[in-house]
Amino acid sequence: MHFQPDFAFDSQAVRVRFAPGVRRCAGEEIARLGCSRALVLSTPPQADTALEMAQEIGDAAVGVFTKAAMHTPVAITAEAVQHARDVRADCVVAIGGGSTTGLGKAIALRSDLPQIVIPTTYAGSEATAILGQTEKGEKTTITDPKVRPEVILYDAELVRSLPVSMTVTSALNAMAHAAEGLYAQNRNPVSTLLAIEGLEAFASALPEVVKAPADLVARGTTLYGAWLCGTVLGQVGMALHHKLCHTLGGSFDLPHAETHAIVLPHAIAFNARAASRELEPISRIFGGNRPGTALREFAARMGAPLALKEIGMKQADLARAADLAAAKPYWNPQPVRRDEILKLLEAAWAGDEPAF
Ligand code: NAD
């Protein structure tokens, strides 16, 4: 092992429960928080799941709001906060992926209502104090302890309905948190352990889920990976990979999880030049001695999209994307140069092997 001789570690008070069917304990968790009036949240396509949840909760569910949307538009948040006031909610139950979790966090930011999150993807937002919001097309990200959910219920039965293609891209989205966590400037021995265990969980269970999407043990293992990877995201700073995905999603409207899935091998290969020792666990888990290539091979085996051109990125926009990604300085193990970022993006656009 490589002992890290200097570090700081902050522990966070969050209650996490795992079990197939654990969503049915939401009522118990509401009472445990000292609450009795929950507003249940979801996206429009998951409205049925939210209604079932409200039924399950019974009298302690006082409303259902099903308009959560990608990147947490503030207009929808305003409507949800008003709804929470109208029904005199004293907590929220967010059931869904990162978009629904984001709405719960946005409500908590404005009202301090406690949150119970029941994730149905692997995005990991439930384990962080980070909130991205959009207003008039501008995305801003804040970190505030007020938005960190109090309770997370990981129910493998709920991710069974996640289509295999979304399962794979969402898993790679989660793995990206762990991969970048390995070389984070403010990493600590615990975040590194969590990142390694999270990557191992996906490496072992994702192929099983792809083969048998209803396998509850494999689904549970991937949710465990999502929790660990999300916790890493919540503990340490991210670098080039997240910056690139933020730019591509925010300025070119590319889909969140797919963008992460495609960019990850390229960003890791780029940084492996400066962080080869930190990235060793990736080679150990996924094979070979080039972590970017190993991740690309894993993604390809899982059937992930490999090219930005497949998900709507225009070749003509690559230069502007490189400008934006290299514009503001931020910490990254390998210095960020605009010409190299363009090379990275060109390979990711075409679906080629990583350029570095
Ligand atoms: P999402 O929540 O937008 O979900 C995508 C679609 O899949 C939605 O229509 C949703 O209803 C549907 N869906 C979700 N789970 C399903 C299931 N089990 N079965 C069937 N359909 C299901 O996607 P996401 O990738 O989970 O989240 C992306 C958002 O989360 C982005 O806005 C991103 O910025 C944010 N995010 C935030 C953080 C953070 O720490 N703040 C971390 C990760 C992601």
Short mmCIF file of C-alpha atoms and ligand atoms in Angstrom, two decimals:
data_model
loop_
_atom_site.label_atom_id
_atom_site.label_comp_id
_atom_site.label_asym_id
_atom_site.label_seq_id
_atom_site.Cartn_x
_atom_site.Cartn_y
_atom_site.Cartn_z
CA MET A 1 0.00 0.00 0.00
CA HIS A 2 0.99 3.66 -0.42
CA PHE A 3 0.49 5.47 2.89
CA GLN A 4 -0.62 9.08 2.45
CA PRO A 5 1.30 10.93 5.18
CA ASP A 6 -0.73 14.17 5.28
CA PHE A 7 -4.49 14.49 4.96
CA ALA A 8 -7.70 15.89 6.42
CA PHE A 9 -10.90 13.85 6.72
CA ASP A 10 -14.39 15.17 7.56
CA SER A 11 -17.05 12.64 8.46
CA GLN A 12 -20.66 13.36 7.57
CA ALA A 13 -23.81 12.46 9.45
CA VAL A 14 -26.03 10.66 6.99
CA ARG A 15 -28.19 7.60 7.52
CA VAL A 16 -27.92 5.01 4.75
CA ARG A 17 -30.00 1.85 4.46
CA PHE A 18 -29.61 -0.91 1.88
CA ALA A 19 -32.13 -3.70 1.19
CA PRO A 20 -34.36 -4.88 -1.61
CA GLY A 21 -37.73 -3.33 -0.73
CA VAL A 22 -36.28 -0.80 1.75
CA ARG A 23 -38.31 1.99 0.07
CA ARG A 24 -41.22 0.61 2.11
CA CYS A 25 -39.43 1.88 5.23
CA ALA A 26 -39.76 5.51 4.09
CA GLY A 27 -42.66 6.05 6.53
CA GLU A 28 -40.55 4.76 9.40
CA GLU A 29 -37.70 7.08 8.37
CA ILE A 30 -40.05 10.08 8.15
CA ALA A 31 -41.14 9.42 11.73
CA ARG A 32 -37.53 8.90 12.82
CA LEU A 33 -36.75 12.41 11.55
CA GLY A 34 -39.60 13.69 13.74
CA CYS A 35 -41.64 14.53 10.63
CA SER A 36 -45.17 13.65 9.59
CA ARG A 37 -45.91 15.58 6.36
CA ALA A 38 -43.83 14.44 3.38
CA LEU A 39 -43.87 15.86 -0.14
CA VAL A 40 -42.93 13.07 -2.59
CA LEU A 41 -40.86 14.16 -5.63
CA SER A 42 -40.17 12.57 -9.02
CA THR A 43 -39.69 13.31 -12.73
CA PRO A 44 -42.77 13.09 -15.01
CA PRO A 45 -41.83 9.60 -16.35
CA GLN A 46 -41.53 8.29 -12.78
CA ALA A 47 -44.84 9.77 -11.56
CA ASP A 48 -46.33 6.28 -11.05
CA THR A 49 -43.43 5.32 -8.81
CA ALA A 50 -43.96 8.52 -6.80
CA LEU A 51 -47.69 7.85 -6.46
CA GLU A 52 -47.00 4.29 -5.28
CA MET A 53 -44.51 5.71 -2.80
CA ALA A 54 -47.09 8.19 -1.49
CA GLN A 55 -49.59 5.36 -1.09
CA GLU A 56 -47.03 3.29 0.76
CA ILE A 57 -46.29 6.20 3.10
CA GLY A 58 -50.00 6.72 3.74
CA ASP A 59 -51.19 9.65 5.87
CA ALA A 60 -47.64 11.00 6.27
CA ALA A 61 -47.55 11.81 2.52
CA VAL A 62 -49.28 15.16 2.02
CA GLY A 63 -48.42 15.78 -1.62
CA VAL A 64 -46.75 14.53 -4.79
CA PHE A 65 -44.79 16.83 -7.12
CA THR A 66 -43.70 15.13 -10.35
CA LYS A 67 -42.04 17.89 -12.40
CA ALA A 68 -38.35 17.35 -11.53
CA ALA A 69 -36.14 18.02 -14.58
CA MET A 70 -32.51 17.67 -15.65
CA HIS A 71 -30.12 20.31 -14.20
CA THR A 72 -32.68 21.61 -11.65
CA PRO A 73 -34.29 24.62 -13.39
CA VAL A 74 -34.97 27.28 -10.73
CA ALA A 75 -38.47 27.99 -12.08
CA ILE A 76 -39.49 24.39 -11.31
CA THR A 77 -37.86 24.63 -7.89
CA ALA A 78 -39.88 27.80 -7.14
CA GLU A 79 -43.07 25.94 -8.04
CA ALA A 80 -42.07 22.97 -5.88
CA VAL A 81 -41.20 25.18 -2.89
CA GLN A 82 -44.59 26.87 -3.18
CA HIS A 83 -46.27 23.45 -3.37
CA ALA A 84 -44.36 22.34 -0.25
CA ARG A 85 -45.60 25.47 1.57
CA ASP A 86 -49.18 25.00 0.37
CA VAL A 87 -49.35 21.44 1.70
CA ARG A 88 -47.31 22.39 4.83
CA ALA A 89 -44.69 19.72 4.11
CA ASP A 90 -42.11 19.14 6.84
CA CYS A 91 -39.83 16.88 4.74
CA VAL A 92 -39.32 15.68 1.18
CA VAL A 93 -39.02 12.15 -0.19
CA ALA A 94 -37.16 12.24 -3.54
CA ILE A 95 -37.53 9.05 -5.56
CA GLY A 96 -35.55 8.99 -8.83
CA GLY A 97 -32.19 9.81 -10.38
CA GLY A 98 -29.95 12.86 -10.05
CA SER A 99 -32.64 15.18 -11.43
CA THR A 100 -35.14 14.32 -8.69
CA THR A 101 -32.46 14.34 -6.00
CA GLY A 102 -31.43 17.78 -7.31
CA LEU A 103 -34.96 19.09 -6.84
CA GLY A 104 -35.05 17.79 -3.26
CA LYS A 105 -31.73 19.52 -2.56
CA ALA A 106 -32.92 22.75 -4.16
CA ILE A 107 -36.02 22.71 -1.94
CA ALA A 108 -33.84 22.02 1.12
CA LEU A 109 -31.59 24.95 0.24
CA ARG A 110 -34.56 27.30 0.27
CA SER A 111 -36.58 25.79 3.12
CA ASP A 112 -34.26 23.63 5.27
CA LEU A 113 -36.69 20.70 4.92
CA PRO A 114 -34.98 17.37 5.65
CA GLN A 115 -34.64 14.97 2.74
CA ILE A 116 -35.07 11.24 2.34
CA VAL A 117 -33.64 10.20 -1.03
CA ILE A 118 -34.47 6.91 -2.74
CA PRO A 119 -32.10 6.70 -5.76
CA THR A 120 -33.10 4.87 -8.93
CA THR A 121 -29.89 5.54 -10.90
CA TYR A 122 -26.20 5.45 -9.99
CA ALA A 123 -25.49 9.20 -10.40
CA GLY A 124 -24.55 9.57 -6.71
CA SER A 125 -25.94 13.05 -6.08
CA GLU A 126 -27.65 11.80 -2.90
CA ALA A 127 -24.25 11.43 -1.23
CA THR A 128 -23.04 15.00 -1.83
CA ALA A 129 -23.64 18.54 -0.60
CA ILE A 130 -23.37 19.76 -4.19
CA LEU A 131 -26.26 21.28 -6.13
CA GLY A 132 -26.22 22.32 -9.78
CA GLN A 133 -29.05 24.63 -10.85
CA THR A 134 -30.00 26.27 -14.15
CA GLU A 135 -31.56 29.64 -14.82
CA LYS A 136 -31.94 31.13 -18.30
CA GLY A 137 -29.62 28.47 -19.72
CA GLU A 138 -26.82 29.20 -17.20
CA LYS A 139 -25.74 26.39 -14.89
CA THR A 140 -24.26 27.28 -11.51
CA THR A 141 -23.01 24.82 -8.93
CA ILE A 142 -22.92 25.42 -5.21
CA THR A 143 -21.70 23.37 -2.27
CA ASP A 144 -23.69 23.86 0.93
CA PRO A 145 -24.15 21.44 3.86
CA LYS A 146 -27.85 22.42 3.87
CA VAL A 147 -28.43 20.46 0.67
CA ARG A 148 -26.90 17.17 1.90
CA PRO A 149 -29.71 14.61 2.27
CA GLU A 150 -30.29 13.22 5.79
CA VAL A 151 -31.40 9.71 4.80
CA ILE A 152 -30.67 7.53 1.75
CA LEU A 153 -32.61 4.35 1.05
CA TYR A 154 -30.92 2.15 -1.56
CA ASP A 155 -33.48 -0.30 -2.90
CA ALA A 156 -32.19 -2.68 -5.58
CA GLU A 157 -35.78 -3.42 -6.69
CA LEU A 158 -36.06 0.13 -7.99
CA VAL A 159 -33.01 0.07 -10.28
CA ARG A 160 -34.28 -3.10 -11.97
CA SER A 161 -36.42 -0.88 -14.22
CA LEU A 162 -33.45 1.19 -15.35
CA PRO A 163 -32.93 0.18 -19.01
CA VAL A 164 -29.59 -1.57 -19.66
CA SER A 165 -28.22 1.30 -21.79
CA MET A 166 -28.96 3.83 -19.01
CA THR A 167 -27.64 1.38 -16.44
CA VAL A 168 -24.28 1.27 -18.20
CA THR A 169 -23.91 5.02 -18.77
CA SER A 170 -25.10 5.82 -15.25
CA ALA A 171 -22.59 3.31 -13.83
CA LEU A 172 -19.76 4.92 -15.81
CA ASN A 173 -20.95 8.32 -14.51
CA ALA A 174 -20.54 6.96 -10.97
CA MET A 175 -17.18 5.37 -11.75
CA ALA A 176 -15.94 8.75 -12.98
CA HIS A 177 -16.35 10.17 -9.46
CA ALA A 178 -14.16 7.42 -8.06
CA ALA A 179 -11.60 7.56 -10.87
CA GLU A 180 -11.06 11.30 -10.42
CA GLY A 181 -11.19 10.88 -6.65
CA LEU A 182 -8.07 8.69 -6.83
CA TYR A 183 -5.90 11.64 -7.84
CA ALA A 184 -7.87 14.46 -6.16
CA GLN A 185 -5.64 17.07 -4.61
CA ASN A 186 -7.54 16.83 -1.29
CA ARG A 187 -7.96 13.04 -1.29
CA ASN A 188 -7.53 11.15 1.96
CA PRO A 189 -6.94 7.46 2.72
CA VAL A 190 -10.66 6.92 3.31
CA SER A 191 -11.76 8.54 0.04
CA THR A 192 -9.19 6.38 -1.75
CA LEU A 193 -10.52 3.21 -0.10
CA LEU A 194 -14.08 4.17 -1.02
CA ALA A 195 -13.05 4.88 -4.62
CA ILE A 196 -11.31 1.53 -5.00
CA GLU A 197 -14.18 -0.42 -3.44
CA GLY A 198 -16.68 1.50 -5.58
CA LEU A 199 -14.80 0.71 -8.79
CA GLU A 200 -14.48 -2.95 -7.76
CA ALA A 201 -18.23 -3.13 -7.11
CA PHE A 202 -18.98 -1.94 -10.66
CA ALA A 203 -16.23 -4.05 -12.24
CA SER A 204 -17.68 -7.21 -10.71
CA ALA A 205 -21.42 -6.49 -10.81
CA LEU A 206 -22.06 -4.40 -13.93
CA PRO A 207 -21.36 -7.31 -16.33
CA GLU A 208 -23.79 -9.41 -14.26
CA VAL A 209 -26.46 -6.70 -14.45
CA VAL A 210 -26.01 -6.37 -18.22
CA LYS A 211 -26.52 -10.15 -18.53
CA ALA A 212 -29.41 -10.33 -16.06
CA PRO A 213 -30.90 -6.85 -15.37
CA ALA A 214 -33.35 -8.20 -12.77
CA ASP A 215 -30.66 -9.87 -10.64
CA LEU A 216 -31.19 -8.21 -7.26
CA VAL A 217 -27.79 -9.13 -5.82
CA ALA A 218 -25.94 -7.68 -8.82
CA ARG A 219 -28.22 -4.62 -8.80
CA GLY A 220 -27.58 -4.19 -5.07
CA THR A 221 -23.82 -4.42 -5.64
CA THR A 222 -23.96 -1.70 -8.30
CA LEU A 223 -26.01 0.51 -5.94
CA TYR A 224 -23.34 -0.09 -3.30
CA GLY A 225 -20.78 1.09 -5.88
CA ALA A 226 -22.91 4.15 -6.61
CA TRP A 227 -23.05 5.06 -2.93
CA LEU A 228 -19.27 4.72 -2.53
CA CYS A 229 -18.47 6.64 -5.72
CA GLY A 230 -21.01 9.35 -4.81
CA THR A 231 -19.46 9.64 -1.36
CA VAL A 232 -16.06 10.20 -2.98
CA LEU A 233 -17.61 12.97 -5.12
CA GLY A 234 -18.99 14.50 -1.93
CA GLN A 235 -15.64 14.37 -0.13
CA VAL A 236 -12.97 15.47 -2.59
CA GLY A 237 -12.52 17.83 -5.52
CA MET A 238 -12.96 16.71 -9.10
CA ALA A 239 -10.77 17.77 -12.03
CA LEU A 240 -10.53 17.68 -15.84
CA HIS A 241 -13.07 14.93 -16.48
CA HIS A 242 -15.88 16.62 -14.54
CA LYS A 243 -14.93 20.02 -15.95
CA LEU A 244 -15.16 18.68 -19.53
CA CYS A 245 -18.51 16.98 -18.89
CA HIS A 246 -19.87 20.11 -17.22
CA THR A 247 -18.82 22.16 -20.26
CA LEU A 248 -20.22 19.67 -22.79
CA GLY A 249 -23.50 19.30 -20.89
CA GLY A 250 -23.93 22.98 -20.08
CA SER A 251 -22.89 24.61 -23.36
CA PHE A 252 -23.72 21.93 -25.92
CA ASP A 253 -26.70 20.30 -24.23
CA LEU A 254 -25.24 16.80 -24.31
CA PRO A 255 -26.91 14.18 -22.07
CA HIS A 256 -25.32 13.89 -18.63
CA ALA A 257 -24.57 10.19 -18.08
CA GLU A 258 -23.67 9.41 -21.71
CA THR A 259 -21.20 12.29 -21.80
CA HIS A 260 -19.50 11.00 -18.65
CA ALA A 261 -19.37 7.49 -20.09
CA ILE A 262 -17.68 8.64 -23.31
CA VAL A 263 -15.23 11.17 -21.88
CA LEU A 264 -13.99 9.12 -18.90
CA PRO A 265 -11.34 6.94 -20.64
CA HIS A 266 -9.96 9.98 -22.47
CA ALA A 267 -9.71 12.18 -19.37
CA ILE A 268 -8.11 9.38 -17.36
CA ALA A 269 -5.57 8.64 -20.12
CA PHE A 270 -4.77 12.37 -20.26
CA ASN A 271 -4.12 12.49 -16.52
CA ALA A 272 -2.37 9.11 -16.27
CA ARG A 273 0.79 10.84 -17.45
CA ALA A 274 0.93 12.84 -14.21
CA ALA A 275 -0.90 10.47 -11.84
CA SER A 276 0.23 6.98 -12.84
CA ARG A 277 0.75 5.78 -9.26
CA GLU A 278 -2.61 7.13 -8.06
CA LEU A 279 -4.39 5.46 -10.98
CA GLU A 280 -2.74 2.06 -10.45
CA PRO A 281 -5.89 0.64 -8.79
CA ILE A 282 -7.72 1.10 -12.11
CA SER A 283 -5.20 -1.08 -13.91
CA ARG A 284 -5.36 -3.61 -11.08
CA ILE A 285 -9.17 -3.77 -11.26
CA PHE A 286 -9.75 -3.47 -15.02
CA GLY A 287 -6.50 -5.00 -16.34
CA GLY A 288 -3.59 -3.86 -18.50
CA ASN A 289 -1.25 -1.04 -17.58
CA ARG A 290 -2.98 1.89 -19.27
CA PRO A 291 -5.94 2.97 -17.10
CA GLY A 292 -7.65 5.00 -19.86
CA THR A 293 -7.51 2.11 -22.31
CA ALA A 294 -8.69 -0.34 -19.64
CA LEU A 295 -11.73 1.83 -18.89
CA ARG A 296 -12.50 2.17 -22.60
CA GLU A 297 -12.37 -1.59 -23.06
CA PHE A 298 -14.66 -2.10 -20.06
CA ALA A 299 -17.11 0.53 -21.40
CA ALA A 300 -17.08 -1.08 -24.86
CA ARG A 301 -17.69 -4.55 -23.36
CA MET A 302 -20.68 -3.14 -21.48
CA GLY A 303 -22.07 -1.70 -24.73
CA ALA A 304 -21.60 1.97 -23.76
CA PRO A 305 -21.55 4.68 -26.43
CA LEU A 306 -17.93 5.53 -27.26
CA ALA A 307 -18.17 8.61 -29.47
CA LEU A 308 -19.47 12.13 -28.75
CA LYS A 309 -20.67 12.29 -32.37
CA GLU A 310 -23.15 9.49 -31.49
CA ILE A 311 -24.84 11.67 -28.86
CA GLY A 312 -25.25 14.88 -30.81
CA MET A 313 -21.90 16.71 -30.53
CA LYS A 314 -21.00 18.61 -33.71
CA GLN A 315 -17.41 18.40 -34.95
CA ALA A 316 -17.53 22.15 -35.64
CA ASP A 317 -18.11 22.80 -31.91
CA LEU A 318 -15.01 20.96 -30.66
CA ALA A 319 -12.76 24.04 -30.87
CA ARG A 320 -15.20 26.13 -28.81
CA ALA A 321 -15.53 23.31 -26.29
CA ALA A 322 -11.72 23.24 -25.96
CA ASP A 323 -11.68 27.03 -25.49
CA LEU A 324 -14.28 26.82 -22.72
CA ALA A 325 -12.67 23.85 -20.96
CA ALA A 326 -9.24 25.51 -20.97
CA ALA A 327 -10.48 29.04 -20.21
CA LYS A 328 -10.70 29.11 -16.41
CA PRO A 329 -7.72 27.67 -14.57
CA TYR A 330 -8.47 24.87 -12.08
CA TRP A 331 -6.40 22.20 -10.44
CA ASN A 332 -5.65 19.10 -12.52
CA PRO A 333 -2.76 16.64 -12.10
CA GLN A 334 -1.66 17.16 -15.72
CA PRO A 335 -1.45 20.84 -16.75
CA VAL A 336 -4.42 21.75 -18.95
CA ARG A 337 -3.34 23.02 -22.39
CA ARG A 338 -5.91 24.06 -24.94
CA ASP A 339 -4.22 22.22 -27.85
CA GLU A 340 -4.11 18.97 -25.87
CA ILE A 341 -7.73 19.34 -24.75
CA LEU A 342 -8.73 19.71 -28.39
CA LYS A 343 -6.82 16.51 -29.21
CA LEU A 344 -8.57 14.71 -26.35
CA LEU A 345 -11.98 15.94 -27.53
CA GLU A 346 -11.30 14.98 -31.16
CA ALA A 347 -10.55 11.40 -30.09
CA ALA A 348 -13.66 11.32 -27.85
CA TRP A 349 -15.78 12.78 -30.67
CA ALA A 350 -14.65 10.15 -33.16
CA GLY A 351 -14.76 7.27 -30.67
CA ASP A 352 -11.03 6.59 -31.15
CA GLU A 353 -8.60 5.18 -28.62
CA PRO A 354 -7.49 7.85 -26.09
CA ALA A 355 -4.97 10.23 -27.65
CA PHE A 356 -2.58 10.16 -24.66
P1 NAD B 1 -32.02 11.66 -14.35
O1 NAD B 1 -32.34 11.74 -12.91
O2 NAD B 1 -32.21 12.89 -15.18
O3 NAD B 1 -32.84 10.46 -14.98
C1 NAD B 1 -32.87 10.29 -16.40
C2 NAD B 1 -34.23 9.70 -16.80
O4 NAD B 1 -34.32 8.35 -16.35
C3 NAD B 1 -35.41 10.44 -16.17
O5 NAD B 1 -36.44 10.52 -17.11
C4 NAD B 1 -35.80 9.52 -15.03
O6 NAD B 1 -37.15 9.65 -14.68
C5 NAD B 1 -35.49 8.15 -15.61
N1 NAD B 1 -35.19 7.14 -14.60
C6 NAD B 1 -34.44 7.28 -13.49
N2 NAD B 1 -34.38 6.12 -12.83
C7 NAD B 1 -35.11 5.22 -13.51
C8 NAD B 1 -35.42 3.84 -13.32
N3 NAD B 1 -34.92 3.13 -12.31
N4 NAD B 1 -36.20 3.25 -14.23
C9 NAD B 1 -36.67 3.92 -15.31
N5 NAD B 1 -36.40 5.23 -15.55
C10 NAD B 1 -35.63 5.86 -14.66
O7 NAD B 1 -30.51 11.14 -14.62
P2 NAD B 1 -29.24 10.98 -13.69
O8 NAD B 1 -28.14 10.64 -14.62
O9 NAD B 1 -29.52 10.10 -12.54
O10 NAD B 1 -29.02 12.42 -13.09
C11 NAD B 1 -28.46 13.46 -13.85
C12 NAD B 1 -28.58 14.77 -13.11
O11 NAD B 1 -28.03 14.65 -11.81
C13 NAD B 1 -27.83 15.89 -13.78
O12 NAD B 1 -28.59 17.08 -13.70
C14 NAD B 1 -26.56 16.02 -12.97
O13 NAD B 1 -25.99 17.30 -13.03
C15 NAD B 1 -27.05 15.67 -11.60
N6 NAD B 1 -26.01 15.14 -10.69
C16 NAD B 1 -25.71 15.89 -9.61
C17 NAD B 1 -24.75 15.46 -8.72
C18 NAD B 1 -24.44 16.27 -7.50
O14 NAD B 1 -23.68 15.84 -6.64
N7 NAD B 1 -25.02 17.44 -7.37
C19 NAD B 1 -24.09 14.24 -8.93
C20 NAD B 1 -24.42 13.49 -10.06
C21 NAD B 1 -25.40 13.95 -10.94
#
